[in-house]
Short mmCIF file of C-alpha atoms in Angstrom, two decimals:
data_model
loop_
_atom_site.label_atom_id
_atom_site.label_comp_id
_atom_site.label_asym_id
_atom_site.label_seq_id
_atom_site.Cartn_x
_atom_site.Cartn_y
_atom_site.Cartn_z
CA UNK A 16 -8.23 42.01 -41.18
CA UNK A 17 -4.61 42.34 -42.01
CA UNK A 18 -3.16 44.02 -45.13
CA UNK A 19 -1.23 42.29 -47.45
CA UNK A 20 1.02 44.14 -48.03
CA UNK A 21 2.17 44.43 -44.45
CA UNK A 22 4.11 41.44 -42.80
CA UNK A 23 2.76 40.45 -39.72
CA UNK A 24 5.11 40.60 -36.22
CA UNK A 25 4.08 38.02 -33.59
CA UNK A 26 5.83 37.07 -30.22
CA UNK A 27 5.88 34.23 -29.16
CA UNK A 28 5.69 33.96 -24.75
CA UNK A 29 6.75 31.22 -22.38
CA UNK A 30 4.03 29.38 -21.79
CA UNK A 31 4.17 28.79 -25.94
CA UNK A 32 1.13 30.88 -26.81
CA UNK A 33 1.43 33.84 -30.05
CA UNK A 34 0.21 36.83 -29.69
CA UNK A 35 0.03 39.71 -32.46
CA UNK A 36 0.31 42.82 -30.94
CA UNK A 37 -1.00 44.88 -33.84
CA UNK A 38 -4.59 43.25 -33.91
CA UNK A 39 -3.97 42.39 -29.93
CA UNK A 40 -5.41 38.85 -29.76
CA UNK A 41 -3.21 35.66 -29.78
CA UNK A 42 -3.21 33.58 -32.90
CA UNK A 43 -2.38 29.73 -34.15
CA UNK A 44 -0.30 28.19 -36.36
CA UNK A 45 -2.82 28.00 -38.21
CA UNK A 46 -3.67 31.08 -38.14
CA UNK A 47 -0.08 32.02 -39.15
CA UNK A 48 0.01 28.92 -41.86
CA UNK A 49 -3.10 30.62 -43.38
CA UNK A 50 -1.74 34.39 -44.10
CA UNK A 51 1.55 32.31 -45.47
CA UNK A 52 -0.41 30.72 -47.74
CA UNK A 53 -2.19 34.15 -48.89
CA UNK A 54 1.10 35.54 -49.40
CA UNK A 55 1.45 37.59 -45.72
CA UNK A 56 5.53 37.64 -44.99
CA UNK A 57 5.93 36.59 -40.96
CA UNK A 58 8.03 37.09 -38.53
CA UNK A 59 8.17 35.16 -34.63
CA UNK A 60 10.05 36.98 -32.08
CA UNK A 61 10.53 35.48 -28.62
CA UNK A 62 8.87 38.12 -25.86
CA UNK A 63 11.21 37.47 -23.71
CA UNK A 64 14.21 38.40 -25.79
CA UNK A 65 13.22 39.69 -28.83
CA UNK A 66 15.34 36.98 -30.52
CA UNK A 67 13.88 36.31 -33.56
CA UNK A 68 12.66 32.61 -33.59
CA UNK A 69 10.48 32.93 -37.14
CA UNK A 70 12.64 29.79 -38.79
CA UNK A 71 12.17 27.74 -35.51
CA UNK A 72 8.43 28.47 -34.94
CA UNK A 73 7.78 28.14 -38.37
CA UNK A 74 9.88 25.36 -39.59
CA UNK A 75 7.78 22.89 -41.45
CA UNK A 76 7.29 20.14 -38.45
CA UNK A 77 5.33 22.53 -36.80
CA UNK A 78 3.14 24.09 -39.44
CA UNK A 79 1.92 20.72 -40.67
CA UNK A 80 -1.39 19.48 -39.65
CA UNK A 81 -1.01 17.37 -36.85
CA UNK A 82 -2.14 13.43 -38.26
CA UNK A 83 -3.82 11.22 -35.32
CA UNK A 84 -3.66 7.46 -35.93
CA UNK A 85 -6.17 5.20 -34.59
#
């Protein structure tokens, strides 16, 4: 469980998997979207360089649910 007052730091690996070190588990964009909806601040760092890539990963096009067209 995440404490609402603490920001969440996530690492993005080269295989495009998101890892949350504090909970020692992989997370999805849906997980991050839920945390943000609950008012929890999320930051994303590139695992190889340590660069802050929060804006790139959490841009609206990445966070919006995918639509399937039939």
